[in-house]
Each structure stands twice: as structure tokens, then as C-alpha cells.
Amino acid sequence: MKLGAVIITMGNRPDELRALLDSVTAQDGDRIEVVVVGNGAPVPDVPAGVRTVELPENLGIPGGRNVGIEAFGPSGADVDALLFLDDDGLLPNRDTAELCRRAFEADPELGIITFRIADPETGATQRRHVPRLRAADPMRSSRVTTFLGGANAVRTRVVAEVGPLPEEFFYAHEETDLAWRALDAGWMIDYRADMVLNHPTTAPSRHAVYHRMVARNRVWLARRNLPAPLVPLYVGVWLLLTLVRRPSPPALKAWFGGFREGWSMPCGPRRPMKWRTVWRLTRLGRPPVI
């Protein structure tokens, strides 16, 4: 299989970006063509052979990645699969690309692979980086219902069939939107513990827009993808979970602001999944109510 890689950057981590690019170049097997997208910022110096695209404004994570996809032709058609990697990540093992090729070739229904994210110093994987409810053992590979945005590989036929990432989301839950559409089209998603991206341990709330975007996009995710009876159930469960977690007053205020936006703002086209997809998600261990 022919692989490409898309990396978006704000231009503020040049050393980490260079280390990541070196780790992609070092992968076993055929050369991986790389596109680095400057998301509203200049791209730092990159090695010869790495293509760059500089956007005049920040389009958000899904918007920047969609530009990277199109750099490989319509829906990424010039390659068979694309790696999406955070610019401060690193592929510590040389066989990750080959493992991706073998996995896709062995399973024609496999559309997306999500890697294990590990702290480079401790080797630990945060629970939130294991995309399933039973996340206690990050070393167990399994079928899953979503994937990690900055550490994955996507078959480009998936993008061609179900469409790109939802640019309206800007940040948060865009992966689950694509994952649900892919599952509804019959594709499967694997979490692979043996495919590793090193990434420093961080808290998602470090982003100023985190609480507002998470709330807004949860509502949008339901409005876009769920059968009508499940929309209030899914949103209600996440409202209760947020209250149980007792965020700080400023965080809760931002969350409710995003929650209101989720109902009042347009979220793109609505394409409710089939009920058999609801059952598939349930059998995979994560019914679309949580």
C-alpha cells in the first residue's frame, strides 16, 4: 500500500516537528510522502522532499487536516492510506508504517487504525487515549468506535465514501463524527497497542476553548449523526456526566455557553445513522448514548 502523512502545525514547535519528520522518514518500507500544513502560520524549515501548504488563517484541526488530505488529490486518492500525526509526536518504532500496511491489506473492512499514545519518558498511556469504555489495559488491541485525531491511519477510500472531517467543529469530537459515518458505511476501526506515537502527557483543558468546544460539538455530533430518539438521550447523559465531574465555575459557564451554541447554531448536514449501526456500536462496547 502507498502511504502518505498529514501533519498540521501552528509553527511554534519547530524542533518537535523536525524530530517527527525524521521519525517518519526512518520508517521501514517504501517512502512515505509527507505534507505539512501551516494552519494560519508559516511552516518552519523542513527537510527536502517534504511538501508544505501555508494557510492564511487557522481553519481548526479538521479544516487543516482536510487541506492536507486534498494535497494528495481528491479525497487523498493519490495514496491508499494517510497517517495523521500531531506535530509534537514521534514514531519511536521503525515498523509502524509496515504494521499499518499489513493491517489494511489483511482486512478489507478495516478503514481506520488508531495508535497507542505513550508518554516518551514514562511510557504510560493516559486512560483518555484508549478509545473505549474499558480502558484499564492500554496494551490490549481491539475493535473500537472512534479514534485519536493525532495518531491514526485512515484508508483514503473511507474519506472518498463518507466525506472529510467536519470543518464546522474546528476542535474536539471531529474524529468521532468521521468514525460514526465510517461505521455506518460498513467500515471497521481498530485500536492497535503495538503501533505507538510518543507524545508528552498533557491535559486537553490546556486549550482555552476546550470546555465550550467540547459541549457544542457533543450536541452537533448527536444532531448530525444519531436517530432522533437518541439525540436527547446522548446529550442528556453527557450533561449529567459533566455535572458529576464538578468542573470549576468558569469551566462550567463556558461549557453551558457551548451547549447553547450546539442547539442554536447550524452544524452541517444531518445524516442519521442506521439502527443497525447503533446495534454495531453497542456490540463493540460503546452504544451511542455515552
mmCIF file of C-alpha atoms in Angstrom:
data_model
loop_
_atom_site.group_PDB
_atom_site.id
_atom_site.type_symbol
_atom_site.label_atom_id
_atom_site.label_comp_id
_atom_site.label_asym_id
_atom_site.label_seq_id
_atom_site.Cartn_x
_atom_site.Cartn_y
_atom_site.Cartn_z
ATOM 1 C CA MET A 1 0.000 0.000 0.000
ATOM 2 C CA LYS A 2 1.083 3.538 -0.692
ATOM 3 C CA LEU A 3 1.086 5.705 2.439
ATOM 4 C CA GLY A 4 1.108 9.463 2.907
ATOM 5 C CA ALA A 5 1.230 11.559 6.066
ATOM 6 C CA VAL A 6 -0.518 14.792 7.026
ATOM 7 C CA ILE A 7 0.850 16.976 9.816
ATOM 8 C CA ILE A 8 -0.680 20.310 10.776
ATOM 9 C CA THR A 9 1.329 22.876 12.700
ATOM 10 C CA MET A 10 0.999 26.317 14.204
ATOM 11 C CA GLY A 11 4.716 26.817 13.583
ATOM 12 C CA ASN A 12 5.542 27.038 17.290
ATOM 13 C CA ARG A 13 7.239 23.642 17.758
ATOM 14 C CA PRO A 14 9.963 23.519 15.093
ATOM 15 C CA ASP A 15 12.256 21.107 16.967
ATOM 16 C CA GLU A 16 9.466 18.653 17.723
ATOM 17 C CA LEU A 17 8.213 18.878 14.136
ATOM 18 C CA ARG A 18 11.679 18.113 12.765
ATOM 19 C CA ALA A 19 12.018 15.107 15.084
ATOM 20 C CA LEU A 20 8.629 13.797 13.961
ATOM 21 C CA LEU A 21 9.532 14.192 10.291
ATOM 22 C CA ASP A 22 12.792 12.347 10.872
ATOM 23 C CA SER A 23 10.872 9.501 12.521
ATOM 24 C CA VAL A 24 8.532 9.266 9.515
ATOM 25 C CA THR A 25 11.485 9.200 7.122
ATOM 26 C CA ALA A 26 13.067 6.408 9.187
ATOM 27 C CA GLN A 27 10.087 4.076 8.739
ATOM 28 C CA ASP A 28 10.768 0.708 7.133
ATOM 29 C CA GLY A 29 9.389 0.011 3.676
ATOM 30 C CA ASP A 30 8.514 2.380 0.870
ATOM 31 C CA ARG A 31 8.962 6.103 1.302
ATOM 32 C CA ILE A 32 6.045 7.985 2.884
ATOM 33 C CA GLU A 33 5.207 11.264 1.191
ATOM 34 C CA VAL A 34 4.567 13.969 3.780
ATOM 35 C CA VAL A 35 2.530 17.179 3.648
ATOM 36 C CA VAL A 36 2.897 19.736 6.451
ATOM 37 C CA VAL A 37 0.062 22.260 6.695
ATOM 38 C CA GLY A 38 0.759 25.592 8.362
ATOM 39 C CA ASN A 39 -2.616 26.318 9.942
ATOM 40 C CA GLY A 40 -2.629 30.098 9.806
ATOM 41 C CA ALA A 41 1.110 30.217 10.456
ATOM 42 C CA PRO A 42 4.335 29.835 8.470
ATOM 43 C CA VAL A 43 5.759 26.334 8.301
ATOM 44 C CA PRO A 44 9.232 26.040 9.925
ATOM 45 C CA ASP A 45 12.139 24.691 7.907
ATOM 46 C CA VAL A 46 11.506 21.104 6.854
ATOM 47 C CA PRO A 47 13.712 18.519 5.124
ATOM 48 C CA ALA A 48 13.938 18.388 1.355
ATOM 49 C CA GLY A 49 11.110 16.401 -0.188
ATOM 50 C CA VAL A 50 8.502 17.388 2.414
ATOM 51 C CA ARG A 51 5.683 19.354 0.819
ATOM 52 C CA THR A 52 4.191 22.332 2.653
ATOM 53 C CA VAL A 53 0.934 24.263 2.487
ATOM 54 C CA GLU A 54 0.558 27.563 4.345
ATOM 55 C CA LEU A 55 -2.983 28.711 5.093
ATOM 56 C CA PRO A 56 -3.714 32.423 5.605
ATOM 57 C CA GLU A 57 -5.928 31.662 8.611
ATOM 58 C CA ASN A 58 -6.374 28.937 11.195
ATOM 59 C CA LEU A 59 -9.073 26.574 9.899
ATOM 60 C CA GLY A 60 -9.048 24.458 13.035
ATOM 61 C CA ILE A 61 -7.876 20.880 13.327
ATOM 62 C CA PRO A 62 -10.380 19.269 10.930
ATOM 63 C CA GLY A 63 -10.093 22.089 8.422
ATOM 64 C CA GLY A 64 -6.297 21.922 8.393
ATOM 65 C CA ARG A 65 -6.298 18.149 8.039
ATOM 66 C CA ASN A 66 -8.815 18.311 5.203
ATOM 67 C CA VAL A 67 -6.460 20.626 3.312
ATOM 68 C CA GLY A 68 -3.711 18.064 3.869
ATOM 69 C CA ILE A 69 -5.936 15.296 2.518
ATOM 70 C CA GLU A 70 -6.659 17.225 -0.668
ATOM 71 C CA ALA A 71 -2.939 17.817 -1.189
ATOM 72 C CA PHE A 72 -2.858 14.106 -2.091
ATOM 73 C CA GLY A 73 -5.534 14.509 -4.750
ATOM 74 C CA PRO A 74 -9.338 14.444 -4.395
ATOM 75 C CA SER A 75 -10.094 12.723 -1.065
ATOM 76 C CA GLY A 76 -6.412 11.730 -0.904
ATOM 77 C CA ALA A 77 -6.734 9.444 -3.948
ATOM 78 C CA ASP A 78 -3.018 9.554 -4.774
ATOM 79 C CA VAL A 79 -2.305 7.243 -1.812
ATOM 80 C CA ASP A 80 -4.064 4.251 -0.256
ATOM 81 C CA ALA A 81 -3.979 5.490 3.333
ATOM 82 C CA LEU A 82 -2.939 8.604 5.239
ATOM 83 C CA LEU A 83 -1.241 8.903 8.601
ATOM 84 C CA PHE A 84 -2.399 11.867 10.713
ATOM 85 C CA LEU A 85 0.207 12.786 13.303
ATOM 86 C CA ASP A 86 0.479 15.539 15.935
ATOM 87 C CA ASP A 87 3.411 17.845 15.264
ATOM 88 C CA ASP A 88 4.807 17.267 18.781
ATOM 89 C CA GLY A 89 4.547 13.497 18.479
ATOM 90 C CA LEU A 90 7.187 10.952 17.439
ATOM 91 C CA LEU A 91 7.108 7.463 15.950
ATOM 92 C CA PRO A 92 9.591 5.599 18.185
ATOM 93 C CA ASN A 93 9.454 2.342 16.246
ATOM 94 C CA ARG A 94 10.567 1.912 12.643
ATOM 95 C CA ASP A 95 7.917 -0.688 11.794
ATOM 96 C CA THR A 96 4.752 1.353 12.414
ATOM 97 C CA ALA A 97 4.139 2.101 8.742
ATOM 98 C CA GLU A 98 4.695 -1.537 7.772
ATOM 99 C CA LEU A 99 2.271 -2.657 10.501
ATOM 100 C CA CYS A 100 -0.318 -0.281 9.031
ATOM 101 C CA ARG A 101 0.184 -1.644 5.536
ATOM 102 C CA ARG A 102 -0.155 -5.239 6.721
ATOM 103 C CA ALA A 103 -3.266 -4.474 8.792
ATOM 104 C CA PHE A 104 -5.077 -2.774 5.920
ATOM 105 C CA GLU A 105 -4.046 -5.449 3.425
ATOM 106 C CA ALA A 106 -5.156 -8.277 5.722
ATOM 107 C CA ASP A 107 -8.590 -6.808 6.476
ATOM 108 C CA PRO A 108 -10.532 -5.198 3.596
ATOM 109 C CA GLU A 109 -13.193 -3.942 6.046
ATOM 110 C CA LEU A 110 -10.639 -2.073 8.160
ATOM 111 C CA GLY A 111 -10.989 1.638 7.442
ATOM 112 C CA ILE A 112 -9.206 3.363 10.328
ATOM 113 C CA ILE A 113 -6.387 2.425 12.707
ATOM 114 C CA THR A 114 -5.816 4.363 15.906
ATOM 115 C CA PHE A 115 -2.392 4.158 17.538
ATOM 116 C CA ARG A 116 -1.456 3.904 21.206
ATOM 117 C CA ILE A 117 -0.184 7.225 22.558
ATOM 118 C CA ALA A 118 2.597 6.864 25.126
ATOM 119 C CA ASP A 119 4.488 9.412 27.179
ATOM 120 C CA PRO A 120 8.104 9.431 25.893
ATOM 121 C CA GLU A 121 9.593 9.476 29.411
ATOM 122 C CA THR A 122 7.345 7.109 31.359
ATOM 123 C CA GLY A 123 5.834 5.010 28.581
ATOM 124 C CA ALA A 124 2.435 5.489 30.234
ATOM 125 C CA THR A 125 -0.757 5.802 28.204
ATOM 126 C CA GLN A 126 -3.445 8.108 29.564
ATOM 127 C CA ARG A 127 -6.825 6.474 30.039
ATOM 128 C CA ARG A 128 -8.463 9.073 27.766
ATOM 129 C CA HIS A 129 -6.175 7.933 24.948
ATOM 130 C CA VAL A 130 -7.677 4.442 24.896
ATOM 131 C CA PRO A 131 -10.798 4.951 22.754
ATOM 132 C CA ARG A 132 -13.158 2.552 24.506
ATOM 133 C CA LEU A 133 -15.058 2.433 27.793
ATOM 134 C CA ARG A 134 -12.983 -0.468 29.138
ATOM 135 C CA ALA A 135 -9.713 1.426 29.068
ATOM 136 C CA ALA A 136 -7.848 -0.067 32.041
ATOM 137 C CA ASP A 137 -5.463 -2.078 29.847
ATOM 138 C CA PRO A 138 -3.945 0.130 27.122
ATOM 139 C CA MET A 139 -1.849 -2.801 25.884
ATOM 140 C CA ARG A 140 -4.943 -4.671 24.650
ATOM 141 C CA SER A 141 -5.759 -4.099 20.991
ATOM 142 C CA SER A 142 -9.410 -4.233 19.956
ATOM 143 C CA ARG A 143 -12.125 -3.057 17.633
ATOM 144 C CA VAL A 144 -13.325 0.394 18.723
ATOM 145 C CA THR A 145 -15.907 3.017 17.783
ATOM 146 C CA THR A 146 -13.725 6.126 17.497
ATOM 147 C CA PHE A 147 -10.079 7.075 17.062
ATOM 148 C CA LEU A 148 -7.397 9.515 18.213
ATOM 149 C CA GLY A 149 -7.012 12.537 15.953
ATOM 150 C CA GLY A 150 -3.245 12.983 16.063
ATOM 151 C CA ALA A 151 -2.199 9.336 15.972
ATOM 152 C CA ASN A 152 -4.020 7.352 13.328
ATOM 153 C CA ALA A 153 -4.118 5.999 9.807
ATOM 154 C CA VAL A 154 -7.179 6.320 7.567
ATOM 155 C CA ARG A 155 -7.816 4.451 4.337
ATOM 156 C CA THR A 156 -8.493 7.148 1.741
ATOM 157 C CA ARG A 157 -11.431 5.166 0.354
ATOM 158 C CA VAL A 158 -13.190 5.974 3.643
ATOM 159 C CA VAL A 159 -12.843 9.708 3.017
ATOM 160 C CA ALA A 160 -13.981 9.303 -0.583
ATOM 161 C CA GLU A 161 -17.041 7.356 0.534
ATOM 162 C CA VAL A 162 -18.245 9.207 3.652
ATOM 163 C CA GLY A 163 -16.675 12.640 3.257
ATOM 164 C CA PRO A 164 -13.945 14.551 5.102
ATOM 165 C CA LEU A 165 -13.684 15.694 8.697
ATOM 166 C CA PRO A 166 -16.377 18.211 9.742
ATOM 167 C CA GLU A 167 -14.729 21.607 9.439
ATOM 168 C CA GLU A 168 -17.523 23.248 11.429
ATOM 169 C CA PHE A 169 -16.235 21.540 14.587
ATOM 170 C CA PHE A 170 -12.873 23.410 14.492
ATOM 171 C CA TYR A 171 -11.645 21.450 17.543
ATOM 172 C CA ALA A 172 -12.996 18.435 19.510
ATOM 173 C CA HIS A 173 -15.002 15.354 18.510
ATOM 174 C CA GLU A 174 -14.349 15.669 14.772
ATOM 175 C CA GLU A 175 -12.808 12.178 14.870
ATOM 176 C CA THR A 176 -15.938 10.609 16.338
ATOM 177 C CA ASP A 177 -18.079 12.284 13.674
ATOM 178 C CA LEU A 178 -15.953 10.696 10.948
ATOM 179 C CA ALA A 179 -15.796 7.393 12.843
ATOM 180 C CA TRP A 180 -19.577 7.128 13.143
ATOM 181 C CA ARG A 181 -20.021 7.874 9.425
ATOM 182 C CA ALA A 182 -17.397 5.266 8.558
ATOM 183 C CA LEU A 183 -19.021 2.630 10.757
ATOM 184 C CA ASP A 184 -22.398 3.452 9.231
ATOM 185 C CA ALA A 185 -20.897 2.787 5.795
ATOM 186 C CA GLY A 186 -19.647 -0.649 6.909
ATOM 187 C CA TRP A 187 -16.023 0.134 7.775
ATOM 188 C CA MET A 188 -14.320 -1.005 10.982
ATOM 189 C CA ILE A 189 -11.878 0.752 13.325
ATOM 190 C CA ASP A 190 -9.008 -0.890 15.221
ATOM 191 C CA TYR A 191 -7.085 0.315 18.265
ATOM 192 C CA ARG A 192 -3.584 -1.126 17.942
ATOM 193 C CA ALA A 193 -1.405 -1.132 21.035
ATOM 194 C CA ASP A 194 1.666 -2.148 19.005
ATOM 195 C CA MET A 195 1.530 0.991 16.853
ATOM 196 C CA VAL A 196 2.895 3.735 19.076
ATOM 197 C CA LEU A 197 3.124 7.506 18.891
ATOM 198 C CA ASN A 198 5.192 9.123 21.629
ATOM 199 C CA HIS A 199 3.539 12.302 22.899
ATOM 200 C CA PRO A 200 4.083 14.268 26.123
ATOM 201 C CA THR A 201 1.361 13.787 28.729
ATOM 202 C CA THR A 202 -0.961 16.800 28.600
ATOM 203 C CA ALA A 203 -4.443 17.800 29.727
ATOM 204 C CA PRO A 204 -6.968 18.628 26.986
ATOM 205 C CA SER A 205 -8.225 21.556 29.075
ATOM 206 C CA ARG A 206 -4.952 23.363 28.310
ATOM 207 C CA HIS A 207 -6.767 24.786 25.286
ATOM 208 C CA ALA A 208 -8.698 27.964 26.168
ATOM 209 C CA VAL A 209 -11.666 26.900 24.034
ATOM 210 C CA TYR A 210 -11.789 23.344 25.378
ATOM 211 C CA HIS A 211 -14.942 23.423 27.525
ATOM 212 C CA ARG A 212 -17.012 25.449 25.043
ATOM 213 C CA MET A 213 -15.991 23.379 22.019
ATOM 214 C CA VAL A 214 -16.467 20.044 23.786
ATOM 215 C CA ALA A 215 -20.028 20.960 24.782
ATOM 216 C CA ARG A 216 -21.015 22.498 21.449
ATOM 217 C CA ASN A 217 -19.585 19.666 19.406
ATOM 218 C CA ARG A 218 -21.204 16.950 21.539
ATOM 219 C CA VAL A 219 -24.563 18.445 20.632
ATOM 220 C CA TRP A 220 -23.553 18.784 16.984
ATOM 221 C CA LEU A 221 -22.319 15.192 16.925
ATOM 222 C CA ALA A 222 -25.740 13.995 18.062
ATOM 223 C CA ARG A 223 -27.709 16.343 15.816
ATOM 224 C CA ARG A 224 -25.711 15.306 12.735
ATOM 225 C CA ASN A 225 -25.469 11.563 13.240
ATOM 226 C CA LEU A 226 -27.945 9.988 15.657
ATOM 227 C CA PRO A 227 -31.503 8.764 15.059
ATOM 228 C CA ALA A 228 -33.916 11.333 16.512
ATOM 229 C CA PRO A 229 -34.894 9.347 19.659
ATOM 230 C CA LEU A 230 -31.228 9.041 20.695
ATOM 231 C CA VAL A 231 -30.321 12.732 20.334
ATOM 232 C CA PRO A 232 -31.745 13.937 23.685
ATOM 233 C CA LEU A 233 -30.587 10.762 25.411
ATOM 234 C CA TYR A 234 -26.968 11.143 24.267
ATOM 235 C CA VAL A 235 -26.844 14.857 25.074
ATOM 236 C CA GLY A 236 -28.580 14.330 28.428
ATOM 237 C CA VAL A 237 -26.111 11.655 29.520
ATOM 238 C CA TRP A 238 -23.173 13.951 28.756
ATOM 239 C CA LEU A 239 -24.830 16.829 30.600
ATOM 240 C CA LEU A 240 -25.152 14.643 33.703
ATOM 241 C CA LEU A 241 -21.577 13.368 33.397
ATOM 242 C CA THR A 242 -20.285 16.929 33.167
ATOM 243 C CA LEU A 243 -22.148 17.945 36.321
ATOM 244 C CA VAL A 244 -20.916 14.851 38.185
ATOM 245 C CA ARG A 245 -17.315 15.740 37.332
ATOM 246 C CA ARG A 246 -17.828 19.141 39.024
ATOM 247 C CA PRO A 247 -15.799 21.454 36.782
ATOM 248 C CA SER A 248 -14.800 24.871 38.084
ATOM 249 C CA PRO A 249 -17.400 27.674 37.805
ATOM 250 C CA PRO A 250 -15.609 29.353 34.852
ATOM 251 C CA ALA A 251 -15.300 25.992 33.069
ATOM 252 C CA LEU A 252 -18.962 25.182 33.714
ATOM 253 C CA LYS A 253 -20.008 28.598 32.417
ATOM 254 C CA ALA A 254 -18.003 28.023 29.224
ATOM 255 C CA TRP A 255 -19.480 24.529 28.915
ATOM 256 C CA PHE A 256 -23.064 25.755 29.125
ATOM 257 C CA GLY A 257 -22.247 28.511 26.631
ATOM 258 C CA GLY A 258 -21.092 25.862 24.181
ATOM 259 C CA PHE A 259 -24.105 23.689 25.000
ATOM 260 C CA ARG A 260 -26.436 26.539 23.991
ATOM 261 C CA GLU A 261 -24.452 27.131 20.806
ATOM 262 C CA GLY A 262 -24.815 23.470 19.936
ATOM 263 C CA TRP A 263 -28.585 23.809 19.743
ATOM 264 C CA SER A 264 -28.771 27.293 18.218
ATOM 265 C CA MET A 265 -26.035 27.207 15.541
ATOM 266 C CA PRO A 266 -26.025 25.277 12.250
ATOM 267 C CA CYS A 267 -23.877 22.147 12.409
ATOM 268 C CA GLY A 268 -23.768 20.969 8.810
ATOM 269 C CA PRO A 269 -25.842 18.257 7.112
ATOM 270 C CA ARG A 270 -27.815 15.760 9.160
ATOM 271 C CA ARG A 271 -27.345 12.131 8.121
ATOM 272 C CA PRO A 272 -28.688 9.898 10.918
ATOM 273 C CA MET A 273 -27.018 6.512 11.168
ATOM 274 C CA LYS A 274 -28.933 3.332 10.552
ATOM 275 C CA TRP A 275 -30.317 1.457 13.549
ATOM 276 C CA ARG A 276 -28.111 -1.484 12.625
ATOM 277 C CA THR A 277 -25.131 0.849 13.137
ATOM 278 C CA VAL A 278 -26.480 1.696 16.592
ATOM 279 C CA TRP A 279 -26.509 -2.048 17.285
ATOM 280 C CA ARG A 280 -22.974 -2.408 15.881
ATOM 281 C CA LEU A 281 -21.724 0.357 18.198
ATOM 282 C CA THR A 282 -23.446 -1.365 21.103
ATOM 283 C CA ARG A 283 -21.872 -4.735 20.274
ATOM 284 C CA LEU A 284 -18.462 -3.029 20.080
ATOM 285 C CA GLY A 285 -18.953 -1.881 23.663
ATOM 286 C CA ARG A 286 -19.985 1.741 23.258
ATOM 287 C CA PRO A 287 -23.661 2.354 22.488
ATOM 288 C CA PRO A 288 -24.182 5.873 21.119
ATOM 289 C CA VAL A 289 -25.705 7.207 24.325
ATOM 290 C CA ILE A 290 -22.333 7.800 26.023
#
